[in-house]
mmCIF file of C-alpha atoms and ligand atoms in Angstrom:
data_model
loop_
_atom_site.group_PDB
_atom_site.id
_atom_site.type_symbol
_atom_site.label_atom_id
_atom_site.label_comp_id
_atom_site.label_asym_id
_atom_site.label_seq_id
_atom_site.Cartn_x
_atom_site.Cartn_y
_atom_site.Cartn_z
ATOM 1 C CA MET D 1 0.000 0.000 0.000
ATOM 2 C CA PHE D 2 2.762 2.352 1.085
ATOM 3 C CA LEU D 3 4.806 1.437 -2.034
ATOM 4 C CA ARG D 4 1.824 2.175 -4.271
ATOM 5 C CA TYR D 5 1.407 5.515 -2.590
ATOM 6 C CA LEU D 6 5.105 6.281 -3.082
ATOM 7 C CA SER D 7 5.038 5.333 -6.771
ATOM 8 C CA HIS D 8 1.871 7.406 -7.315
ATOM 9 C CA PHE D 9 3.500 10.336 -5.509
ATOM 10 C CA PHE D 10 6.676 10.189 -7.605
ATOM 11 C CA ASN D 11 4.805 9.651 -10.877
ATOM 12 C CA HIS D 12 2.791 12.723 -10.133
ATOM 13 C CA ARG D 13 5.949 14.748 -9.718
ATOM 14 C CA LEU D 14 7.528 13.577 -12.987
ATOM 15 C CA ASN D 15 6.947 15.871 -15.927
ATOM 16 C CA LYS D 16 5.433 14.557 -19.158
ATOM 17 C CA SER D 17 8.758 14.036 -20.872
ATOM 18 C CA GLN D 18 10.086 11.983 -17.959
ATOM 19 C CA ARG D 19 6.862 9.957 -17.891
ATOM 20 C CA ASP D 20 7.206 9.245 -21.642
ATOM 21 C CA ILE D 21 10.786 8.080 -21.118
ATOM 22 C CA GLN D 22 9.761 5.828 -18.260
ATOM 23 C CA GLU D 23 6.847 4.400 -20.233
ATOM 24 C CA PHE D 24 8.933 3.636 -23.341
ATOM 25 C CA GLN D 25 11.736 2.128 -21.256
ATOM 26 C CA GLN D 26 9.255 -0.217 -19.648
ATOM 27 C CA LYS D 27 7.691 -1.193 -22.972
ATOM 28 C CA MET D 28 10.818 -1.458 -25.155
ATOM 29 C CA GLU D 29 11.278 -4.924 -26.628
ATOM 30 C CA TYR D 30 14.608 -6.643 -27.243
ATOM 31 C CA ILE D 31 15.556 -9.499 -29.536
ATOM 32 C CA THR D 32 18.687 -11.534 -30.294
ATOM 33 C CA LEU D 33 20.239 -10.372 -33.552
ATOM 34 C CA GLY D 34 20.639 -13.774 -35.177
ATOM 35 C CA ARG D 35 23.984 -15.486 -34.813
ATOM 36 C CA THR D 36 25.685 -12.383 -33.413
ATOM 37 C CA GLY D 37 23.980 -13.109 -30.094
ATOM 38 C CA LEU D 38 23.703 -9.355 -29.519
ATOM 39 C CA ARG D 39 20.607 -8.274 -27.565
ATOM 40 C CA VAL D 40 19.161 -5.364 -29.476
ATOM 41 C CA SER D 41 16.033 -3.253 -29.376
ATOM 42 C CA VAL D 42 13.521 -4.249 -32.062
ATOM 43 C CA MET D 43 14.000 -0.827 -33.610
ATOM 44 C CA GLY D 44 17.168 1.029 -34.471
ATOM 45 C CA LEU D 45 17.780 4.712 -34.914
ATOM 46 C CA GLY D 46 19.022 5.208 -38.468
ATOM 47 C CA CYS D 47 21.340 8.179 -38.779
ATOM 48 C CA GLY D 48 21.104 8.390 -42.571
ATOM 49 C CA GLY D 49 18.115 8.112 -44.905
ATOM 50 C CA LEU D 50 16.525 11.352 -46.039
ATOM 51 C CA SER D 51 16.880 12.953 -42.614
ATOM 52 C CA CYS D 52 20.424 12.213 -41.413
ATOM 53 C CA LEU D 53 19.221 13.018 -37.880
ATOM 54 C CA GLY D 54 17.841 16.303 -39.194
ATOM 55 C CA GLN D 55 21.185 17.399 -40.681
ATOM 56 C CA SER D 56 19.573 17.349 -44.159
ATOM 57 C CA THR D 57 16.713 19.529 -42.994
ATOM 58 C CA GLY D 58 18.574 22.297 -41.206
ATOM 59 C CA LYS D 59 18.772 20.992 -37.642
ATOM 60 C CA SER D 60 21.791 21.949 -35.543
ATOM 61 C CA GLU D 61 24.309 19.363 -34.343
ATOM 62 C CA ASP D 62 23.080 19.861 -30.786
ATOM 63 C CA GLU D 63 19.533 19.087 -31.869
ATOM 64 C CA SER D 64 20.723 15.894 -33.569
ATOM 65 C CA ILE D 65 22.733 14.912 -30.492
ATOM 66 C CA ASN D 66 19.631 15.421 -28.348
ATOM 67 C CA LEU D 67 17.641 13.248 -30.724
ATOM 68 C CA VAL D 68 20.133 10.375 -30.367
ATOM 69 C CA ARG D 69 20.120 10.768 -26.579
ATOM 70 C CA LYS D 70 16.332 10.772 -26.490
ATOM 71 C CA ALA D 71 16.238 7.567 -28.546
ATOM 72 C CA LEU D 72 18.643 5.972 -26.044
ATOM 73 C CA ASP D 73 16.520 7.253 -23.156
ATOM 74 C CA PHE D 74 13.531 5.501 -24.720
ATOM 75 C CA GLY D 75 15.445 2.208 -24.550
ATOM 76 C CA ILE D 76 16.646 2.016 -28.175
ATOM 77 C CA ASN D 77 20.133 0.499 -28.017
ATOM 78 C CA PHE D 78 20.786 0.058 -31.741
ATOM 79 C CA ILE D 79 22.289 2.938 -33.695
ATOM 80 C CA ASP D 80 23.008 2.645 -37.419
ATOM 81 C CA THR D 81 25.205 5.139 -39.199
ATOM 82 C CA ALA D 82 27.760 5.234 -42.048
ATOM 83 C CA GLU D 83 30.739 7.236 -43.169
ATOM 84 C CA THR D 84 28.731 8.714 -46.036
ATOM 85 C CA TYR D 85 25.922 10.007 -43.776
ATOM 86 C CA ARG D 86 28.376 12.338 -42.005
ATOM 87 C CA THR D 87 26.640 11.637 -38.705
ATOM 88 C CA GLU D 88 29.259 9.411 -37.063
ATOM 89 C CA ARG D 89 30.773 12.325 -35.154
ATOM 90 C CA ILE D 90 27.334 13.369 -33.902
ATOM 91 C CA VAL D 91 26.699 9.832 -32.667
ATOM 92 C CA GLY D 92 30.144 9.758 -31.031
ATOM 93 C CA ASN D 93 29.353 12.993 -29.197
ATOM 94 C CA ALA D 94 25.919 11.764 -28.156
ATOM 95 C CA LEU D 95 27.472 8.655 -26.603
ATOM 96 C CA LYS D 96 30.019 10.525 -24.483
ATOM 97 C CA GLY D 97 29.655 9.623 -20.838
ATOM 98 C CA LEU D 98 27.604 6.497 -21.543
ATOM 99 C CA ARG D 99 28.760 2.941 -21.021
ATOM 100 C CA ARG D 100 29.993 1.703 -24.399
ATOM 101 C CA GLU D 101 28.597 -1.795 -23.861
ATOM 102 C CA ASP D 102 25.061 -0.416 -23.480
ATOM 103 C CA VAL D 103 24.912 0.541 -27.161
ATOM 104 C CA VAL D 104 25.202 -1.548 -30.316
ATOM 105 C CA LEU D 105 26.954 0.504 -32.981
ATOM 106 C CA SER D 106 26.510 -0.344 -36.636
ATOM 107 C CA THR D 107 28.369 1.629 -39.280
ATOM 108 C CA LYS D 108 29.459 1.203 -42.888
ATOM 109 C CA ALA D 109 32.437 1.508 -45.175
ATOM 110 C CA PRO D 110 31.810 3.325 -48.454
ATOM 111 C CA MET D 111 32.231 1.298 -51.649
ATOM 112 C CA TYR D 112 33.994 4.096 -53.518
ATOM 113 C CA ARG D 113 36.851 6.579 -53.018
ATOM 114 C CA ASP D 114 37.475 9.100 -55.805
ATOM 115 C CA ASN D 115 35.041 7.218 -58.045
ATOM 116 C CA LYS D 116 37.023 3.990 -57.734
ATOM 117 C CA LEU D 117 36.104 0.904 -55.739
ATOM 118 C CA ILE D 118 37.821 1.064 -52.350
ATOM 119 C CA THR D 119 41.078 -0.803 -51.913
ATOM 120 C CA ALA D 120 42.146 -2.893 -48.918
ATOM 121 C CA ASP D 121 44.098 0.114 -47.579
ATOM 122 C CA ASP D 122 41.070 2.395 -48.027
ATOM 123 C CA LEU D 123 38.989 -0.049 -46.025
ATOM 124 C CA VAL D 124 41.433 -0.126 -43.111
ATOM 125 C CA GLN D 125 41.624 3.670 -43.178
ATOM 126 C CA ALA D 126 37.817 3.961 -43.318
ATOM 127 C CA ALA D 127 37.463 1.694 -40.283
ATOM 128 C CA GLU D 128 40.035 3.766 -38.339
ATOM 129 C CA ASN D 129 38.183 6.973 -39.243
ATOM 130 C CA SER D 130 34.863 5.544 -38.098
ATOM 131 C CA LEU D 131 36.385 4.402 -34.799
ATOM 132 C CA ARG D 132 37.801 7.862 -34.230
ATOM 133 C CA LYS D 133 34.604 9.749 -35.086
ATOM 134 C CA LEU D 134 32.444 7.400 -33.066
ATOM 135 C CA ASN D 135 34.798 7.762 -30.114
ATOM 136 C CA THR D 136 35.184 4.060 -29.597
ATOM 137 C CA ASP D 137 37.741 1.297 -29.917
ATOM 138 C CA TYR D 138 35.409 -1.242 -31.534
ATOM 139 C CA LEU D 139 32.519 -1.280 -33.980
ATOM 140 C CA ASP D 140 29.826 -3.854 -33.229
ATOM 141 C CA ILE D 141 28.845 -4.289 -36.875
ATOM 142 C CA TYR D 142 30.866 -3.022 -39.817
ATOM 143 C CA HIS D 143 29.037 -3.204 -43.156
ATOM 144 C CA PHE D 144 29.911 -2.699 -46.765
ATOM 145 C CA HIS D 145 27.505 0.015 -47.799
ATOM 146 C CA ALA D 146 24.955 -0.231 -50.637
ATOM 147 C CA VAL D 147 26.700 -2.999 -52.534
ATOM 148 C CA GLU D 148 25.452 -3.830 -56.025
ATOM 149 C CA GLU D 149 25.520 -7.283 -57.561
ATOM 150 C CA LYS D 150 28.280 -6.348 -59.983
ATOM 151 C CA GLU D 151 30.511 -5.318 -57.037
ATOM 152 C CA TYR D 152 29.863 -8.369 -54.905
ATOM 153 C CA GLN D 153 32.615 -10.630 -56.204
ATOM 154 C CA TYR D 154 35.222 -7.938 -55.534
ATOM 155 C CA VAL D 155 33.857 -7.441 -52.011
ATOM 156 C CA ALA D 156 33.873 -11.160 -51.272
ATOM 157 C CA GLU D 157 37.310 -11.891 -52.700
ATOM 158 C CA GLU D 158 39.311 -8.740 -51.964
ATOM 159 C CA LEU D 159 37.666 -6.965 -49.049
ATOM 160 C CA VAL D 160 36.177 -9.642 -46.809
ATOM 161 C CA PRO D 161 39.666 -10.980 -45.880
ATOM 162 C CA ILE D 162 40.574 -7.470 -44.679
ATOM 163 C CA GLN D 163 37.300 -7.262 -42.777
ATOM 164 C CA LEU D 164 38.144 -10.583 -41.102
ATOM 165 C CA ARG D 165 41.586 -9.246 -40.172
ATOM 166 C CA LEU D 166 39.947 -6.192 -38.577
ATOM 167 C CA ARG D 167 37.724 -8.589 -36.657
ATOM 168 C CA ASP D 168 40.726 -10.619 -35.458
ATOM 169 C CA GLU D 169 42.354 -7.378 -34.285
ATOM 170 C CA GLY D 170 39.237 -6.624 -32.220
ATOM 171 C CA LYS D 171 38.330 -3.483 -34.156
ATOM 172 C CA ILE D 172 35.054 -4.885 -35.362
ATOM 173 C CA ARG D 173 32.879 -7.608 -33.907
ATOM 174 C CA PHE D 174 30.619 -8.687 -36.772
ATOM 175 C CA LEU D 175 30.561 -8.422 -40.568
ATOM 176 C CA GLY D 176 27.631 -6.844 -42.362
ATOM 177 C CA ILE D 177 26.519 -5.944 -45.856
ATOM 178 C CA THR D 178 23.753 -3.639 -47.091
ATOM 179 C CA GLU D 179 22.031 -3.480 -50.452
ATOM 180 C CA ARG D 180 21.296 -0.568 -52.807
ATOM 181 C CA PHE D 181 17.551 -1.135 -52.641
ATOM 182 C CA MET D 182 16.504 1.650 -54.983
ATOM 183 C CA ALA D 183 18.597 0.195 -57.809
ATOM 184 C CA ASP D 184 18.134 -3.410 -56.719
ATOM 185 C CA PRO D 185 14.494 -3.803 -55.633
ATOM 186 C CA THR D 186 14.544 -7.599 -56.079
ATOM 187 C CA HIS D 187 17.655 -8.036 -53.894
ATOM 188 C CA MET D 188 19.932 -9.576 -56.516
ATOM 189 C CA MET D 189 23.059 -8.713 -54.516
ATOM 190 C CA LEU D 190 21.787 -9.994 -51.165
ATOM 191 C CA LYS D 191 20.431 -13.170 -52.724
ATOM 192 C CA ARG D 192 23.975 -13.929 -53.771
ATOM 193 C CA ALA D 193 25.603 -12.721 -50.535
ATOM 194 C CA ILE D 194 23.505 -14.889 -48.244
ATOM 195 C CA GLN D 195 24.770 -18.009 -50.003
ATOM 196 C CA ASP D 196 28.173 -17.227 -48.457
ATOM 197 C CA ASP D 197 28.839 -17.872 -44.797
ATOM 198 C CA CYS D 198 30.769 -14.751 -43.825
ATOM 199 C CA TRP D 199 27.840 -12.368 -43.193
ATOM 200 C CA ASP D 200 26.615 -12.037 -39.632
ATOM 201 C CA VAL D 201 24.186 -9.235 -40.441
ATOM 202 C CA VAL D 202 22.485 -7.946 -43.604
ATOM 203 C CA CYS D 203 20.413 -4.836 -44.182
ATOM 204 C CA VAL D 204 17.467 -5.283 -46.572
ATOM 205 C CA GLY D 205 14.788 -3.012 -48.039
ATOM 206 C CA PHE D 206 11.260 -4.044 -47.070
ATOM 207 C CA ASN D 207 7.967 -2.175 -46.898
ATOM 208 C CA LEU D 208 4.288 -2.684 -47.542
ATOM 209 C CA LEU D 209 4.725 -1.637 -51.176
ATOM 210 C CA ASN D 210 7.610 -4.036 -51.883
ATOM 211 C CA GLN D 211 7.424 -7.298 -49.997
ATOM 212 C CA THR D 212 9.878 -9.255 -52.133
ATOM 213 C CA ALA D 213 12.427 -9.640 -49.320
ATOM 214 C CA ARG D 214 10.059 -12.086 -47.620
ATOM 215 C CA THR D 215 10.653 -14.839 -50.180
ATOM 216 C CA GLU D 216 13.929 -13.691 -51.730
ATOM 217 C CA VAL D 217 15.980 -12.993 -48.618
ATOM 218 C CA LEU D 218 14.252 -13.697 -45.320
ATOM 219 C CA THR D 219 13.565 -17.396 -45.827
ATOM 220 C CA THR D 220 17.316 -17.967 -46.152
ATOM 221 C CA THR D 221 18.428 -15.576 -43.424
ATOM 222 C CA ILE D 222 16.033 -17.279 -41.003
ATOM 223 C CA GLN D 223 17.459 -20.668 -41.973
ATOM 224 C CA LYS D 224 21.055 -19.463 -41.551
ATOM 225 C CA ASN D 225 20.330 -17.381 -38.447
ATOM 226 C CA ILE D 226 21.721 -14.204 -40.044
ATOM 227 C CA GLY D 227 20.858 -10.968 -38.250
ATOM 228 C CA VAL D 228 18.571 -8.738 -40.339
ATOM 229 C CA LEU D 229 18.051 -4.993 -40.281
ATOM 230 C CA GLY D 230 15.018 -3.738 -42.228
ATOM 231 C CA MET D 231 15.190 -0.390 -44.002
ATOM 232 C CA TYR D 232 12.834 1.686 -46.218
ATOM 233 C CA ALA D 233 9.777 1.040 -44.017
ATOM 234 C CA VAL D 234 8.513 4.545 -44.818
ATOM 235 C CA ARG D 235 11.100 6.249 -46.965
ATOM 236 C CA ARG D 236 9.507 8.762 -49.381
ATOM 237 C CA ALA D 237 6.423 6.890 -50.620
ATOM 238 C CA LEU D 238 4.882 6.300 -47.206
ATOM 239 C CA SER D 239 5.910 9.499 -45.438
ATOM 240 C CA ASN D 240 2.777 11.488 -46.397
ATOM 241 C CA ILE D 241 -0.373 11.294 -48.490
ATOM 242 C CA GLU D 242 0.960 13.451 -51.351
ATOM 243 C CA ASN D 243 3.955 11.165 -51.818
ATOM 244 C CA LEU D 244 1.739 8.108 -51.482
ATOM 245 C CA LYS D 245 -0.426 9.337 -54.353
ATOM 246 C CA ILE D 246 2.660 9.876 -56.509
ATOM 247 C CA ALA D 247 3.858 6.372 -55.628
ATOM 248 C CA PHE D 248 0.459 4.938 -56.551
ATOM 249 C CA SER D 249 0.436 6.598 -59.942
ATOM 250 C CA MET D 250 3.944 5.265 -60.593
ATOM 251 C CA LEU D 251 2.819 1.767 -59.634
ATOM 252 C CA ALA D 252 -0.425 2.053 -61.615
ATOM 253 C CA GLN D 253 1.471 3.064 -64.764
ATOM 254 C CA THR D 254 3.260 -0.272 -64.717
ATOM 255 C CA GLY D 255 -0.033 -2.138 -64.383
ATOM 256 C CA VAL D 256 0.880 -4.146 -61.268
ATOM 257 C CA VAL D 257 -1.428 -2.125 -59.031
ATOM 258 C CA ASP D 258 -5.068 -1.279 -59.675
ATOM 259 C CA GLY D 259 -4.950 2.298 -61.000
ATOM 260 C CA THR D 260 -8.565 3.091 -60.104
ATOM 261 C CA ILE D 261 -7.776 3.480 -56.405
ATOM 262 C CA VAL D 262 -5.439 6.363 -57.224
ATOM 263 C CA GLU D 263 -8.534 8.513 -57.635
ATOM 264 C CA ASP D 264 -9.544 7.879 -54.023
ATOM 265 C CA ASP D 265 -8.925 10.524 -51.361
ATOM 266 C CA HIS D 266 -6.580 8.165 -49.586
ATOM 267 C CA PRO D 267 -5.378 5.140 -51.526
ATOM 268 C CA LEU D 268 -4.682 3.299 -48.270
ATOM 269 C CA GLY D 269 -7.790 4.637 -46.499
ATOM 270 C CA PHE D 270 -8.947 1.087 -45.706
ATOM 271 C CA LEU D 271 -6.176 0.847 -43.091
ATOM 272 C CA PHE D 272 -7.692 3.495 -40.845
ATOM 273 C CA HIS D 273 -10.476 2.206 -38.620
ATOM 274 C CA GLU D 274 -11.070 1.580 -34.959
ATOM 275 C CA LYS D 275 -8.701 -1.400 -34.712
ATOM 276 C CA GLY D 276 -6.402 -0.294 -37.502
ATOM 277 C CA ALA D 277 -3.573 2.172 -38.013
ATOM 278 C CA VAL D 278 -3.684 5.726 -36.723
ATOM 279 C CA SER D 279 -1.596 7.242 -39.525
ATOM 280 C CA LEU D 280 0.201 6.313 -42.717
ATOM 281 C CA THR D 281 3.595 6.053 -41.020
ATOM 282 C CA ASP D 282 2.011 4.068 -38.162
ATOM 283 C CA ALA D 283 0.732 1.547 -40.725
ATOM 284 C CA ALA D 284 4.084 1.440 -42.516
ATOM 285 C CA TYR D 285 6.216 0.847 -39.415
ATOM 286 C CA ARG D 286 3.784 -1.653 -37.882
ATOM 287 C CA TYR D 287 3.737 -3.562 -41.143
ATOM 288 C CA CYS D 288 7.498 -4.102 -40.921
ATOM 289 C CA SER D 289 7.940 -4.580 -37.206
ATOM 290 C CA HIS D 290 6.085 -7.903 -37.163
ATOM 291 C CA GLU D 291 7.703 -9.401 -40.248
ATOM 292 C CA PRO D 292 9.309 -12.747 -39.315
ATOM 293 C CA GLY D 293 13.045 -12.640 -39.968
ATOM 294 C CA ILE D 294 13.469 -8.872 -39.542
ATOM 295 C CA HIS D 295 15.116 -8.348 -36.168
ATOM 296 C CA VAL D 296 15.553 -4.580 -36.132
ATOM 297 C CA VAL D 297 13.482 -2.059 -38.079
ATOM 298 C CA LEU D 298 15.656 0.949 -38.814
ATOM 299 C CA PHE D 299 13.883 4.267 -38.952
ATOM 300 C CA SER D 300 15.250 7.693 -39.572
ATOM 301 C CA THR D 301 14.011 11.068 -38.490
ATOM 302 C CA GLY D 302 15.179 14.526 -37.575
ATOM 303 C CA SER D 303 12.114 15.243 -35.469
ATOM 304 C CA MET D 304 11.499 14.529 -31.772
ATOM 305 C CA GLU D 305 7.791 14.295 -32.477
ATOM 306 C CA HIS D 306 8.327 11.676 -35.191
ATOM 307 C CA LEU D 307 10.785 9.806 -32.962
ATOM 308 C CA GLN D 308 8.137 9.440 -30.301
ATOM 309 C CA ALA D 309 5.397 8.521 -32.799
ATOM 310 C CA ASN D 310 7.620 5.915 -34.448
ATOM 311 C CA VAL D 311 8.613 4.257 -31.192
ATOM 312 C CA THR D 312 4.911 4.019 -30.340
ATOM 313 C CA SER D 313 4.122 2.476 -33.750
ATOM 314 C CA LEU D 314 7.019 0.041 -33.662
ATOM 315 C CA LEU D 315 5.856 -1.223 -30.272
ATOM 316 C CA SER D 316 2.205 -1.532 -31.363
ATOM 317 C CA PRO D 317 0.493 -4.804 -32.279
ATOM 318 C CA PRO D 318 0.426 -6.032 -35.890
ATOM 319 C CA LEU D 319 -2.094 -4.504 -38.279
ATOM 320 C CA PRO D 320 -5.375 -6.460 -38.317
ATOM 321 C CA HIS D 321 -5.275 -9.687 -40.323
ATOM 322 C CA GLU D 322 -7.827 -8.498 -42.953
ATOM 323 C CA ASP D 323 -5.690 -5.403 -43.621
ATOM 324 C CA LEU D 324 -2.583 -7.514 -44.054
ATOM 325 C CA ILE D 325 -4.416 -9.712 -46.555
ATOM 326 C CA LYS D 326 -5.532 -6.672 -48.527
ATOM 327 C CA ILE D 327 -1.988 -5.245 -48.546
ATOM 328 C CA LYS D 328 -0.754 -8.548 -49.942
ATOM 329 C CA GLU D 329 -3.500 -8.597 -52.598
ATOM 330 C CA LEU D 330 -2.739 -5.036 -53.642
ATOM 331 C CA PHE D 331 1.068 -5.042 -53.655
ATOM 332 C CA GLY D 332 2.132 -8.689 -53.512
ATOM 333 C CA LYS D 333 3.284 -8.552 -57.137
ATOM 334 C CA VAL D 334 5.295 -5.322 -56.885
ATOM 335 C CA ASN D 335 8.953 -6.086 -57.416
ATOM 336 C CA HIS D 336 10.405 -3.059 -59.154
ATOM 337 C CA PHE D 337 9.713 -0.232 -56.706
ATOM 338 C CA SER D 338 11.549 0.630 -53.503
ATOM 339 C CA GLY D 339 9.453 3.531 -52.231
ATOM 340 C CA HIS D 340 12.083 6.058 -53.225
ATOM 341 C CA TRP D 341 12.457 8.077 -56.420
HETATM 342 N N1 NAP W 1 21.910 0.941 -48.233
HETATM 343 C C1 NAP W 1 21.898 1.243 -46.971
HETATM 344 O O1 NAP W 1 22.761 0.840 -46.234
HETATM 345 C C2 NAP W 1 20.800 2.089 -46.403
HETATM 346 C C3 NAP W 1 19.936 2.775 -47.250
HETATM 347 C C4 NAP W 1 18.913 3.495 -46.669
HETATM 348 C C5 NAP W 1 18.773 3.534 -45.280
HETATM 349 N N2 NAP W 1 19.652 2.881 -44.489
HETATM 350 C C6 NAP W 1 19.564 2.931 -43.019
HETATM 351 O O2 NAP W 1 18.208 2.822 -42.661
HETATM 352 C C7 NAP W 1 17.831 3.965 -41.887
HETATM 353 C C8 NAP W 1 16.394 4.268 -42.130
HETATM 354 O O3 NAP W 1 16.266 4.941 -43.392
HETATM 355 P P1 NAP W 1 14.932 4.861 -44.204
HETATM 356 O O4 NAP W 1 15.035 5.702 -45.374
HETATM 357 O O5 NAP W 1 14.597 3.434 -44.342
HETATM 358 O O6 NAP W 1 13.973 5.568 -43.131
HETATM 359 P P2 NAP W 1 12.407 5.545 -42.984
HETATM 360 O O7 NAP W 1 12.195 5.497 -41.521
HETATM 361 O O8 NAP W 1 11.772 4.534 -43.873
HETATM 362 O O9 NAP W 1 11.937 6.975 -43.580
HETATM 363 C C9 NAP W 1 12.225 8.108 -42.969
HETATM 364 C C10 NAP W 1 11.576 9.295 -43.703
HETATM 365 O O10 NAP W 1 10.256 9.435 -43.278
HETATM 366 C C11 NAP W 1 10.122 10.627 -42.463
HETATM 367 N N3 NAP W 1 9.432 10.235 -41.233
HETATM 368 C C12 NAP W 1 9.902 9.446 -40.242
HETATM 369 N N4 NAP W 1 8.968 9.328 -39.280
HETATM 370 C C13 NAP W 1 7.892 10.049 -39.682
HETATM 371 C C14 NAP W 1 6.612 10.294 -39.093
HETATM 372 N N5 NAP W 1 6.259 9.769 -37.926
HETATM 373 N N6 NAP W 1 5.753 11.083 -39.797
HETATM 374 C C15 NAP W 1 6.096 11.597 -40.997
HETATM 375 N N7 NAP W 1 7.296 11.407 -41.591
HETATM 376 C C16 NAP W 1 8.186 10.636 -40.927
HETATM 377 C C17 NAP W 1 11.506 11.115 -42.178
HETATM 378 O O11 NAP W 1 11.528 12.524 -42.186
HETATM 379 P P3 NAP W 1 11.525 13.383 -40.822
HETATM 380 O O12 NAP W 1 12.936 13.765 -40.576
HETATM 381 O O13 NAP W 1 10.634 14.531 -41.155
HETATM 382 O O14 NAP W 1 10.948 12.546 -39.731
HETATM 383 C C18 NAP W 1 12.310 10.552 -43.357
HETATM 384 O O15 NAP W 1 12.291 11.416 -44.438
HETATM 385 C C19 NAP W 1 18.781 5.045 -42.342
HETATM 386 O O16 NAP W 1 18.875 6.089 -41.424
HETATM 387 C C20 NAP W 1 20.048 4.250 -42.446
HETATM 388 O O17 NAP W 1 20.579 4.065 -41.163
HETATM 389 C C21 NAP W 1 20.659 2.143 -45.023
#
């Protein structure tokens, strides 16, 4: 009785922001990232995408640092960045003073330097730079970034041995590879990569408009216990109604989606009902967060408000079964569109 009184008393004294933090911390869900064994939150803060933590939309570095800290406060322990996003230093600053082992850091080596494929020396240098900017002496996951099928053989034969050496030296813990989803919407590169045994983690494009990863990638990654990060849950197409309508007309032009629904006020209006989604982005994130085989849904934002909304969505139950069936009927055949243009 006395304890209940105490907890009520303290709750009353917490301000709204502190109550939100407490609530998200209590609700945050964690999962094992495949064979890495790492315990990670089911969502990861992406520090690239169209937002780059708000750096692409005019936010200050301090605002971006606060965004990373708020995500960590909410219980997110997975942070994904890359040399090319130019947000590694921001992440490094945001992590100052925290226990390194409380955060799982995923970053990426670029595939090109001066318009040429990176060499072994470039890769070592890139890893050193990332370590320095992130203020750490090890990277949990070090990926090759946005690899295309035509580059894969070079990566596997020339660069993976260097990656393994970096792992033996303790500079990285696990090897990862990410696809260039916009140019490779049927996952040609990843389909090839997951036949090899060196990848601990892959990053794949998946959203309600392009579900091809389910059969092309996830069946194998589940079998091989490879850790999977999902990207492009919202991207451009699902970020607002205007973009959704553009996406629909693009899809309708190719004949794989029924063009008549483009005329409707909201082409995905059927998703919004009492037991359904509360917004377009809510539908998009919830669609991905319950996909078997995807361990961590990466999302990117430069906005505190969106951060909070997305954490809520990613912790919400799956969309109702009938809605999922309709999404499959509508978009199940789409295999050429990533959600970005
Ligand atoms: N090849 C690769 O390796 C690769 C490629 C792409 C992405 N990634 C990784 O995946 C992460 C996620 O990127 P993504 O493009 O897949 O992100 P996403 O979460 O699918 O899309 C984010 C976009 O939607 C907007 N948004 C987010 N929440 C919103 C909300 N609640 N309401 C309205 N708009 C909202 C964001 O703008 P606001 O700033 O306005 O919120 C941003 O423009 C990246 O940061 C990166 O770490 C990797």
